Short mmCIF file of C-alpha atoms and ligand atoms in Angstrom, two decimals:
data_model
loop_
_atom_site.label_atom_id
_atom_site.label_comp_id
_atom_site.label_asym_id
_atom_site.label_seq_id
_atom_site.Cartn_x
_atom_site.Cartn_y
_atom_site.Cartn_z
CA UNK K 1 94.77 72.35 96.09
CA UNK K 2 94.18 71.74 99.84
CA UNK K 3 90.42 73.41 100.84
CA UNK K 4 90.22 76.89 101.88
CA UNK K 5 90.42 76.59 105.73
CA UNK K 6 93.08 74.38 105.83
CA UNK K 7 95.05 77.42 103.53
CA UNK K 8 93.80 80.48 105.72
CA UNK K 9 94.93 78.34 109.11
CA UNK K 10 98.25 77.38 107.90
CA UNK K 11 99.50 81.05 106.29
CA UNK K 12 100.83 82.46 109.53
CA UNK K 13 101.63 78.84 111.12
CA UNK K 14 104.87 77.76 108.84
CA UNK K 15 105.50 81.01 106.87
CA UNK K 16 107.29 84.03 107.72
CA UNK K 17 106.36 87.01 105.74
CA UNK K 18 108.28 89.70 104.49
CA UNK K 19 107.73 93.31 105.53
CA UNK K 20 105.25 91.84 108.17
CA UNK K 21 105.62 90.61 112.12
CA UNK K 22 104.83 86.60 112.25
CA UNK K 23 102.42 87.13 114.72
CA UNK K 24 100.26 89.84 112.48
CA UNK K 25 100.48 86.80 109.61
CA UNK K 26 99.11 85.01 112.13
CA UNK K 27 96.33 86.69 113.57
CA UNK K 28 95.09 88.36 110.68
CA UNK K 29 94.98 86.14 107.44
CA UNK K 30 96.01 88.15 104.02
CA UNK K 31 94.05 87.92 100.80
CA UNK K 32 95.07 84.72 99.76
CA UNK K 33 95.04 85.26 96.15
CA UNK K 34 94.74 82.09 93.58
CA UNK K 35 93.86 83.15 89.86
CA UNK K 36 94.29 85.37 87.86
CA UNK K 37 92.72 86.99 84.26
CA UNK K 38 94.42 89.92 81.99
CA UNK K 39 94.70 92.60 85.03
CA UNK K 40 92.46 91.27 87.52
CA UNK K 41 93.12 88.29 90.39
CA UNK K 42 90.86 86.56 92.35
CA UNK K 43 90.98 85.47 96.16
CA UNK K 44 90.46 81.93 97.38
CA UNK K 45 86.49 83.05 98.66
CA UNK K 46 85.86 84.01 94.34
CA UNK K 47 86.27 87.43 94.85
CA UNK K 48 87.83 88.86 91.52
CA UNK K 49 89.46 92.42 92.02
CA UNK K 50 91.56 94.50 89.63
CA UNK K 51 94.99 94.32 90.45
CA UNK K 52 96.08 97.77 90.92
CA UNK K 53 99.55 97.14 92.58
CA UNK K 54 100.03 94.87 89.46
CA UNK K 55 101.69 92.06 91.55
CA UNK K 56 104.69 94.46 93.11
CA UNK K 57 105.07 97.09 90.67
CA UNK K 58 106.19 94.08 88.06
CA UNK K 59 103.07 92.26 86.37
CA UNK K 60 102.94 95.60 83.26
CA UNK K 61 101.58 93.01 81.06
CA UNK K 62 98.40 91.66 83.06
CA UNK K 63 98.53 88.22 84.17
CA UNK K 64 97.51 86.57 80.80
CA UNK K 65 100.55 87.66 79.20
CA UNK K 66 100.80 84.71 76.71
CA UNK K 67 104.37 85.16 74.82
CA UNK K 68 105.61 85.10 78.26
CA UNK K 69 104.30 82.14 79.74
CA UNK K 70 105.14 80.18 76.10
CA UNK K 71 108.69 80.97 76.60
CA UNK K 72 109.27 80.16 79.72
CA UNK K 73 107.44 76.64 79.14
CA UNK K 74 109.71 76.07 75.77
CA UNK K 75 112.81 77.25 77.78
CA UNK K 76 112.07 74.95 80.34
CA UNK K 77 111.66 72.27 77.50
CA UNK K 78 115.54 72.87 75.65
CA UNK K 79 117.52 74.21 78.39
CA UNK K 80 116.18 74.37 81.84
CA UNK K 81 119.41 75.51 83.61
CA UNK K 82 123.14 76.80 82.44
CA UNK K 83 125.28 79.26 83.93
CA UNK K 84 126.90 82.36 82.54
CA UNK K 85 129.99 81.86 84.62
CA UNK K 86 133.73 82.30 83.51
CA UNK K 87 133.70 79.21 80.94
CA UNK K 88 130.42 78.63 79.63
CA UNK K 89 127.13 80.70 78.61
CA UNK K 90 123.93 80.14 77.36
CA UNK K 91 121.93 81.12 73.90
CA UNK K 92 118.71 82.65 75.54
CA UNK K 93 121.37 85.30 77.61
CA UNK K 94 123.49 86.30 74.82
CA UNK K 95 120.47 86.93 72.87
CA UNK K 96 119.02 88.83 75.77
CA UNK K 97 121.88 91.27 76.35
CA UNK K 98 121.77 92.14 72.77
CA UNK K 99 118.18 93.16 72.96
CA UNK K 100 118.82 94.97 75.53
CA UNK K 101 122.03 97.00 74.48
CA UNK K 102 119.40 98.11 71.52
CA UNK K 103 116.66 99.10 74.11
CA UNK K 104 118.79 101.00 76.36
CA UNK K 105 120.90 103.03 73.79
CA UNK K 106 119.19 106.37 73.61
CA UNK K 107 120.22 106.02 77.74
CA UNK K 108 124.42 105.41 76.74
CA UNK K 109 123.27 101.97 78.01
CA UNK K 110 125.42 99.29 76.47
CA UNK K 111 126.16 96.40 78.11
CA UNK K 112 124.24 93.96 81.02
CA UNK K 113 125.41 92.38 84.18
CA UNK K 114 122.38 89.58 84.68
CA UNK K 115 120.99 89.23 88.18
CA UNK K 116 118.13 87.60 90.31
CA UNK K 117 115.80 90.39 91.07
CA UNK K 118 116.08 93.84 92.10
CA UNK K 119 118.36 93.85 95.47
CA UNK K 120 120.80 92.06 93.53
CA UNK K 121 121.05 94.52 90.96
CA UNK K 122 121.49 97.04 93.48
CA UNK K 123 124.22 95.37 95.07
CA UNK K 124 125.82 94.32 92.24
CA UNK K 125 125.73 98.35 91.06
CA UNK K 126 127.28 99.21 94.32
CA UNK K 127 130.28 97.00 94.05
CA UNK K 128 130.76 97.48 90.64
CA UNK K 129 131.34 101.28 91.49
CA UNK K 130 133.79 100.76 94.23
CA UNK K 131 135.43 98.22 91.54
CA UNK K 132 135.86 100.91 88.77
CA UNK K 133 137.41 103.61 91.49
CA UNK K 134 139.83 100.80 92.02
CA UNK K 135 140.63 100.37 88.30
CA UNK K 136 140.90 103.84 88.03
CA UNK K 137 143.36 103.99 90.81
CA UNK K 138 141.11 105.90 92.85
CA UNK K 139 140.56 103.44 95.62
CA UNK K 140 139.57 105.98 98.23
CA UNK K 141 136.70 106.47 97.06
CA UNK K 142 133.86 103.85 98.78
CA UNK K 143 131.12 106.07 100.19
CA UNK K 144 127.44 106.23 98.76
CA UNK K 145 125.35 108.71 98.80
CA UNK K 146 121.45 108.28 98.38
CA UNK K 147 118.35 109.71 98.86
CA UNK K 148 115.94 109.52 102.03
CA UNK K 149 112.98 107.95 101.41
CA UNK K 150 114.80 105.97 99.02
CA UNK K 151 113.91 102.26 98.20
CA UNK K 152 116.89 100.18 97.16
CA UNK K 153 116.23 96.41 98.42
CA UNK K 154 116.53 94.45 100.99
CA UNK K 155 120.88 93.21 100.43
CA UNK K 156 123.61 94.55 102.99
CA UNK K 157 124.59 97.52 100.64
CA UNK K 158 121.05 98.52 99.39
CA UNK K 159 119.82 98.50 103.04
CA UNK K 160 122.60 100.74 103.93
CA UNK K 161 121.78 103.29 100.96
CA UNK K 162 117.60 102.90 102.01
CA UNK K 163 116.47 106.21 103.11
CA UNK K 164 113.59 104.51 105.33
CA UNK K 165 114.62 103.50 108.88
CA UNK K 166 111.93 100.60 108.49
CA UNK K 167 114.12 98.64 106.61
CA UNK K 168 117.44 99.78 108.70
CA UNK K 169 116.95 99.97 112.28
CA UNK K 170 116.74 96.09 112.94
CA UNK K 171 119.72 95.10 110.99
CA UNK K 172 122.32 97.65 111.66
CA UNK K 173 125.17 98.20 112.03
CA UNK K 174 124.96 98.71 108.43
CA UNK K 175 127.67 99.02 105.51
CA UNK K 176 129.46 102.48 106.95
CA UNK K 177 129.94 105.49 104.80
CA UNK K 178 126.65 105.85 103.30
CA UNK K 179 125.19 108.88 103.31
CA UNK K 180 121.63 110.51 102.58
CA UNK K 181 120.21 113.45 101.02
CA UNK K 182 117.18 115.04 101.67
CA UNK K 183 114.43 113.66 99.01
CA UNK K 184 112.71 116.42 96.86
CA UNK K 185 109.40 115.42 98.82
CA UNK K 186 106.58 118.58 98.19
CA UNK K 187 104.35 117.87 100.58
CA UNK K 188 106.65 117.33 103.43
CA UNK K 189 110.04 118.38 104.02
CA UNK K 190 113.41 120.16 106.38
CA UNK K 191 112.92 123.34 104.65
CA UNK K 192 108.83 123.70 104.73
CA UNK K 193 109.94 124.71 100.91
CA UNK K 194 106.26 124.02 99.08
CA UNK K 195 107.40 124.93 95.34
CA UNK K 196 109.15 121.82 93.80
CA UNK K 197 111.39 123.66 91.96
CA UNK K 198 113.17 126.02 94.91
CA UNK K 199 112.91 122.75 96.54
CA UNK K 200 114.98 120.87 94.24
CA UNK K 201 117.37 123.25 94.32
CA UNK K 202 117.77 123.05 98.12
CA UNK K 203 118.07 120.02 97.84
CA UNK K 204 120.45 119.74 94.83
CA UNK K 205 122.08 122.19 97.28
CA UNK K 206 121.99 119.63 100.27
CA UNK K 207 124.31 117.07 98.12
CA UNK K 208 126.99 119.42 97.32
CA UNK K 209 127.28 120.45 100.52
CA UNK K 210 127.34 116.73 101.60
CA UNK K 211 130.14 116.12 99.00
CA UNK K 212 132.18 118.92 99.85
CA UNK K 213 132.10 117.83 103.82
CA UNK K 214 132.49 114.22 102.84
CA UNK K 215 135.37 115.01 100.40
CA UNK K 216 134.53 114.47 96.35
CA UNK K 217 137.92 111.85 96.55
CA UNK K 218 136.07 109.22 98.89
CA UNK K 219 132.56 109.04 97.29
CA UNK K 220 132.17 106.10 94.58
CA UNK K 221 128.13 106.59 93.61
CA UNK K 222 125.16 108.05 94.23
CA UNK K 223 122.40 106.22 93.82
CA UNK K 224 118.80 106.82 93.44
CA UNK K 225 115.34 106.28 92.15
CA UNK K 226 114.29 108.83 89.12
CA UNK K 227 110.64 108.47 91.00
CA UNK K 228 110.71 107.52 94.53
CA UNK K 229 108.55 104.21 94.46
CA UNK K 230 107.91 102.37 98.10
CA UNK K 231 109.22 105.13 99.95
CA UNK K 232 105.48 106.48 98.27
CA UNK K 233 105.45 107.82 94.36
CA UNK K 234 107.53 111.29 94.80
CA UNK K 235 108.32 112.87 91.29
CA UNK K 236 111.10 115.38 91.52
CA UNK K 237 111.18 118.38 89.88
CA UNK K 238 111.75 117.76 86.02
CA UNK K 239 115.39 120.04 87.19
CA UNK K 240 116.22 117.45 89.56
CA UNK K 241 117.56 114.84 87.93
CA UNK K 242 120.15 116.43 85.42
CA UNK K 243 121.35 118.64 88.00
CA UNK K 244 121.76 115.74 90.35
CA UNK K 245 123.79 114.34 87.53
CA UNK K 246 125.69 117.93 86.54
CA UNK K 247 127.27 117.28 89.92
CA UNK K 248 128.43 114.04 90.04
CA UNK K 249 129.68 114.65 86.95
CA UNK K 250 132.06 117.40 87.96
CA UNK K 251 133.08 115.36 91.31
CA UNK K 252 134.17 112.11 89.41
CA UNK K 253 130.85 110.85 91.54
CA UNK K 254 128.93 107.56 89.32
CA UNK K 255 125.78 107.95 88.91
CA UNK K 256 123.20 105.12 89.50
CA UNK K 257 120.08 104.96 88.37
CA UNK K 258 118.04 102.53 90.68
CA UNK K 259 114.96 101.89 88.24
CA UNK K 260 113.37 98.38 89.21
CA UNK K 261 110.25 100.19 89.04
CA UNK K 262 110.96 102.71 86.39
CA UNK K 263 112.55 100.83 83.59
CA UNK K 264 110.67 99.08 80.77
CA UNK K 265 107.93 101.67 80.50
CA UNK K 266 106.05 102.42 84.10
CA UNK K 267 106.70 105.92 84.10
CA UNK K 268 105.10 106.74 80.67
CA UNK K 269 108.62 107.00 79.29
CA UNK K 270 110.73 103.46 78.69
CA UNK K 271 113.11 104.34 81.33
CA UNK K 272 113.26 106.84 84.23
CA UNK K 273 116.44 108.62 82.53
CA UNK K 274 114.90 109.04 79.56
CA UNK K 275 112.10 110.81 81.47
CA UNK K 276 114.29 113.13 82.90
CA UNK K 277 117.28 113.08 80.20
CA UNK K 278 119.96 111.80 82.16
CA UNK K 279 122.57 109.57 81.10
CA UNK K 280 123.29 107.56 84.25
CA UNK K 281 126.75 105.26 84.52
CA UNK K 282 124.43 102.05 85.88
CA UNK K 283 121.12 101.38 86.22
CA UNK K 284 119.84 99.01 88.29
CA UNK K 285 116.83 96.92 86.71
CA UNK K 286 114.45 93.90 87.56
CA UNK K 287 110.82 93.34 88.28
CA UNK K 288 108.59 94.31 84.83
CA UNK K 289 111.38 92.76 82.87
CA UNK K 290 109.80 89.41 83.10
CA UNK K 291 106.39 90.74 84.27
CA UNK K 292 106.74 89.12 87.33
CA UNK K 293 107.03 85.64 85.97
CA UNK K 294 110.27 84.91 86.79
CA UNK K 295 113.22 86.03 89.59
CA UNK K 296 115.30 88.15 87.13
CA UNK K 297 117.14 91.55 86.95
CA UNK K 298 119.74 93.34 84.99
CA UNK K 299 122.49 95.72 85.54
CA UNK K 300 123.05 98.05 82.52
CA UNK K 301 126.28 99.91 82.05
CA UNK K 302 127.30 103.37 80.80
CA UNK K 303 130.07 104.22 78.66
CA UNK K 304 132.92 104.66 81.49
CA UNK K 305 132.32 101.53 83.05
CA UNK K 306 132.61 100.14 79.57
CA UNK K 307 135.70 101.53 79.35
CA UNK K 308 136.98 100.76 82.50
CA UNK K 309 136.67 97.51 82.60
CA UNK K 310 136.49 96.85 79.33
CA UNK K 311 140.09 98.16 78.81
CA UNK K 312 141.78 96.78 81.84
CA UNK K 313 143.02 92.77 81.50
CA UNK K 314 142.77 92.74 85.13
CA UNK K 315 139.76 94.12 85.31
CA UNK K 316 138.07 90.32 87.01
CA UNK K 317 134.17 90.64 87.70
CA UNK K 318 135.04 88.87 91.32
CA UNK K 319 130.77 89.22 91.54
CA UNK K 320 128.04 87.34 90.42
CA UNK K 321 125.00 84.91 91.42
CA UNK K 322 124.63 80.88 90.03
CA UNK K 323 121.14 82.73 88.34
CA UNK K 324 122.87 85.26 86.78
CA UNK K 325 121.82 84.81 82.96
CA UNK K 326 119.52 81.97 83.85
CA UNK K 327 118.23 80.93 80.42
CA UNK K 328 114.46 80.32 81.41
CA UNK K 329 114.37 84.42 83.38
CA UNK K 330 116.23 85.94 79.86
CA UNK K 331 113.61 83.89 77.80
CA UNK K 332 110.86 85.17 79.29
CA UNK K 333 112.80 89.02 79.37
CA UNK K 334 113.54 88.33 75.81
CA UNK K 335 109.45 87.79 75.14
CA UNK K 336 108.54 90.32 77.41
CA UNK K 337 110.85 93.10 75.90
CA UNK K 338 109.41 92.16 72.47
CA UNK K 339 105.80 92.40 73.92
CA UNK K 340 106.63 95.78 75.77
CA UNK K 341 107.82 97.22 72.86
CA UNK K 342 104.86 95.78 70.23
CA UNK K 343 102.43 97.11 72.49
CA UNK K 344 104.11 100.18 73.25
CA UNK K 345 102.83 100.45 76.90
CA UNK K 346 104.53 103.56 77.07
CA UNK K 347 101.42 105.16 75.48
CA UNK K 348 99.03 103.75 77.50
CA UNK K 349 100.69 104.27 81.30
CA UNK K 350 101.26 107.63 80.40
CA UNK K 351 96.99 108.09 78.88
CA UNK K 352 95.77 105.72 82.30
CA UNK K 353 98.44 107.26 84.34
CA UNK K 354 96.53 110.80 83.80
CA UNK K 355 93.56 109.65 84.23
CA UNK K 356 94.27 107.44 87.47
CA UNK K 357 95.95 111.01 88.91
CA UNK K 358 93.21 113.47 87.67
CA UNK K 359 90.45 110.34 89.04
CA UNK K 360 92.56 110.78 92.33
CA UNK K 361 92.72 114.18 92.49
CA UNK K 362 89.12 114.81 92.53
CA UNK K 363 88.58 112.36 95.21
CA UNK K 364 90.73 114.79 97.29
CA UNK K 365 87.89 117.74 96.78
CA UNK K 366 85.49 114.91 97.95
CA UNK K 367 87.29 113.45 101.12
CA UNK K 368 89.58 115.48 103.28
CA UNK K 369 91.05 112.87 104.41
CA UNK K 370 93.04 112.85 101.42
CA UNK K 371 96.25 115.35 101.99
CA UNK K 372 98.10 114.67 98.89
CA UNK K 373 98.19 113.40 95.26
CA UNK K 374 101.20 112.43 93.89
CA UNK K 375 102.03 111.07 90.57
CA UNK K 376 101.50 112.63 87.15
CA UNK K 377 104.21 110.44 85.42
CA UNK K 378 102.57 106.95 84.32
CA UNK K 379 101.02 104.60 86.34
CA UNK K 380 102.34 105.60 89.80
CA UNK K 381 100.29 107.53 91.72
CA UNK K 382 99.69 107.77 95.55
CA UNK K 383 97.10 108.92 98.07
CA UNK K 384 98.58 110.39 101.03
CA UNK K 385 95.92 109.91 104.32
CA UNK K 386 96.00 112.79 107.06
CA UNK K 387 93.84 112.70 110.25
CA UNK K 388 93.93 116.62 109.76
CA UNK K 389 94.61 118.36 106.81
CA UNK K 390 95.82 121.53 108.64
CA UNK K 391 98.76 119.66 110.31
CA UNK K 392 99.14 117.15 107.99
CA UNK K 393 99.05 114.51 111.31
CA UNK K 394 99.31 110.99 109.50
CA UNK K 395 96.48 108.29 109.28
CA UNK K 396 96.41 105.79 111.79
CA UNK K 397 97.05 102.31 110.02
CA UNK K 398 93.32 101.20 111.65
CA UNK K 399 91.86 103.98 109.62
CA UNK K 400 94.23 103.06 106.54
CA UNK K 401 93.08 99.35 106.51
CA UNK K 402 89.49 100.37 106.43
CA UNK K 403 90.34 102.19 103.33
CA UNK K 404 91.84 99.00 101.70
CA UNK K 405 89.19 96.95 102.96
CA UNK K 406 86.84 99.11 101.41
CA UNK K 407 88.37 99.47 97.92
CA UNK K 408 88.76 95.61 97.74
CA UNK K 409 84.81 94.85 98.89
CA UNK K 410 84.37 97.45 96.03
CA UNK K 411 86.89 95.73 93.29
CA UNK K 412 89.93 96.70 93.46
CA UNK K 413 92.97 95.81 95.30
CA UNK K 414 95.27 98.81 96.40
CA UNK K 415 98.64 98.72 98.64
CA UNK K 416 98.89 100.51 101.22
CA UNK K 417 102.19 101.89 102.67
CA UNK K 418 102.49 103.71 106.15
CA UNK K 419 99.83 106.60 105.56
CA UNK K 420 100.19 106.07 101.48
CA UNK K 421 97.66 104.11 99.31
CA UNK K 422 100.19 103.07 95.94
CA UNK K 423 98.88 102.78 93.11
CA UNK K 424 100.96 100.73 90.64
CA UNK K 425 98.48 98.89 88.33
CA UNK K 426 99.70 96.85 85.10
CA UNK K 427 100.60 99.42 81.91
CA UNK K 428 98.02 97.45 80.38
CA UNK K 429 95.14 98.30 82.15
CA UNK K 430 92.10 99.41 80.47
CA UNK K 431 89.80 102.97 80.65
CA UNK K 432 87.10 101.14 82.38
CA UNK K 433 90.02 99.36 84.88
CA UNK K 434 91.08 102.76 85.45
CA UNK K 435 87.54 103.83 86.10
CA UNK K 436 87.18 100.41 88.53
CA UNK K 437 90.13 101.55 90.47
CA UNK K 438 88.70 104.95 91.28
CA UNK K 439 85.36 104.05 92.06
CA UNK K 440 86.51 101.35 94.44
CA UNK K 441 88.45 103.62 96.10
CA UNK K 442 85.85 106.06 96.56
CA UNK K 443 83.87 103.25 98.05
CA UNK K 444 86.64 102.57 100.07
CA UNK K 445 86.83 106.54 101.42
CA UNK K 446 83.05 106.98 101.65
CA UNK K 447 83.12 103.25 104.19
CA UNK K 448 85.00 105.51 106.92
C1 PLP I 501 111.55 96.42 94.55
C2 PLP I 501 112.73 97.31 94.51
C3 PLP I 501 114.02 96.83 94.78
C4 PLP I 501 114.28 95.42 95.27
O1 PLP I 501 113.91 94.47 94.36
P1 PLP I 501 113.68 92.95 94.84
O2 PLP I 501 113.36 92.23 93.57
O3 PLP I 501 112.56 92.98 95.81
O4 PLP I 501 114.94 92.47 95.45
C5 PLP I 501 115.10 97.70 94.63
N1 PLP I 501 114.90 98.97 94.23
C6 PLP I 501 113.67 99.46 93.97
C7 PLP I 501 113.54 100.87 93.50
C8 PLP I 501 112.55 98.65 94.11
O5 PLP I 501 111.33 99.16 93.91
#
């Protein structure tokens, strides 16, 4: 490895980052993190924090994750590389969809489209949907409809369904006819509603008025998150979700489920439908499903798009990626599902994700800075930082990094997000991790 200065000079000089300007790489160098141990990683000056972003929302299984990293290495040892294309197919991938038509069946999840990460399984969603309107000889319908504050990658289509003009702005025009819904967000939103469940229904409200001005006949999907993840940990009402999914029921609408963070056991449940108990048509998958290790996602389908295509001889998948079913990313799934389910994180996220909240929660009677706690499902839970608690006037991102610079010097290493601090930490993190987060963070709120 070349010597620390020679790293911390060079980051901003021949990298671009994502999500950051090239001259803020630059000027300020990041953590530049270099090991790793069970949920902790440590920065190239020896400073060992817990991890409680766990990577980006996909290391659930702590960095030490053995079965993982032995599968990948024997993968790489029999078969390296093959594709899944018309023509040929590989063991590790066949094996993989299997496992996971077992895992997702309590969702009326059946069969897997195999992608490279999350944006690809959102795109690869979207198109599918137009594709089975088509089949259905209902080609007028094309639009999407999402949510604001809505994550869905980085792609052409899942930038255009984004409900965060951060990730829009720069790169329109985007795809047209894609439309958003208000997001079922307490603590701030159009109708100054402040009890979730009258606000769900507003909202609920919002997308049937949407689809009746849009016309039911044009609208393909709607896609969303069952938690809203980047766009900063808001749970809906437990109502939300099925009625969401009453409607586009009755107006022919799909209904995709876009759970790269919420699948495979985040939540405290092992999906974000089966939190809510909604059977979506697709659902959208990636990050935890190799723990990070490896570029992978997956694209589960629903009964009618089993039927659909699965009936129709013309029914060509004209879509796909040369990493689609890679054999070393559905090895390591394969291990990872196996160690997800002997472990059964589920249990755990949903015991640390209480404690993380509650933890959080009384931090708010300490610091007013603190204007809301969200979370409450798992291990997703955010801070949101007001100047004023009376207005609810956001944090300045100054006052924000202090924060994070804080909670690191203290041990642990938070995200933060616009006003937001995320916390996303792996499913198997400890009672005394939890306990490490929260301190550090108070460490981080009593530096101001
Ligand atoms: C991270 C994320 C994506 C994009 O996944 P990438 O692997 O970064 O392409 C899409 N949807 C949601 C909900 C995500 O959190």
């Amino acid at each position: 490895m070349k010597d620390s200065n020679f790293l911390k000079e060079n980051n901003g000089r021949y990298m671009w980052h994502p999500m950051t300007s090239p001259q803020d790489s630059h000027d300020n160098t990041p953590k530049i993190i270099t090991g790793s141990s069970g949920v902790s990683v440590s920065d190239i000056d020896g400073h060992s924090v817990v991890d409680a972003v766990g990577g980006l929302w996909n290391v659930n299984l702590g960095y030490s994750c053995q079965p993982v990293k032995d599968a990948i290495a024997n993968q790489l040892d029999t078969l390296p590389y093959y594709s899944t294309f018309r023509g040929t197919s590989n063991d590790a991938a066949i094996e993989l969809s299997y496992e996971l038509a077992q895992f997702f069946e309590p969702d009326g999840l059946s069969r897997a489209f195999f992608t490279s990460g999350g944006s690809d399984s959102v795109e690869t969603a979207l198109r599918l949907a137009r594709q089975y309107h088509k089949l259905r000889g209902e080609a007028g319908r094309t639009k999407f409809l999402s949510l604001k504050k809505g994550y869905h990658g980085t792609h052409m289509g899942g930038a255009s369904v984004n409900g965060n003009a951060n990730f829009r702005t720069a790169y329109e025009p985007l795809l047209p006819g894609c439309f958003h819904i208000p997001a079922p967000y307490t603590y701030r939103n159009p109708f100054n509603e402040t009890d979730p469940e009258r606000l769900a229904q507003l909202c609920v409200q919002a997308l049937e008025d949407e689809i009746e001005f849009q016309g039911a006949g044009t609208i393909a999907a709607m896609i969303m998150e069952p938690i809203l993840g980047a766009g900063g940990v808001i749970p809906p009402h437990k109502s939300f979700a099925p009625m969401v999914q009453e409607i586009c029921n009755r107006n022919g609408i799909l209904l995709i489920t876009d759970e790269v963070i919420t699948a495979y056991g985040r939540t405290g449940a092992w999906s974000g439908a089966r939190l809510w108990g909604i059977k979506p048509d697709m659902m959208a998958t990636a990050k935890a499903i190799t723990n990070g290790f490896f570029p992978f996602g997956a694209v589960m389908m629903g009964e009618r798009m089993v039927e659909t295509f699965e009936s129709d001889p013309n029914a060509r998948i004209g879509h796909g990626y040369t990493y689609s079913g890679h054999p070393v990313g559905a090895a390591a799934a394969l291990a990872c599902l196996a160690e997800t389910k002997r472990l059964n994180v589920v249990e755990n996220a949903a015991a640390r994700g209480t404690q993380l909240f509650e933890g959080c929660k009384a931090l708010m009677e300490k610091y007013d800075i603190i204007g809301d706690v969200r979370g409450g499902h798992g291990l997703m839970t955010a801070i949101e930082m007001v100047s004023d608690r009376a207005t609810k006037k956001p944090i300045d991102a100054m006052t924000a990094s202090k924060v994070y610079e804080g909670a690191y010097a203290a041990g642990a290493l938070v995200r933060v997000s616009g006003p937001n601090l995320i916390l996303s930490p792996p499913l198997v993190l400890t009672e005394a991790d939890a306990n490490t987060i929260l301190n550090a963070l108070d460490a981080g709120f009593a530096s101001l």
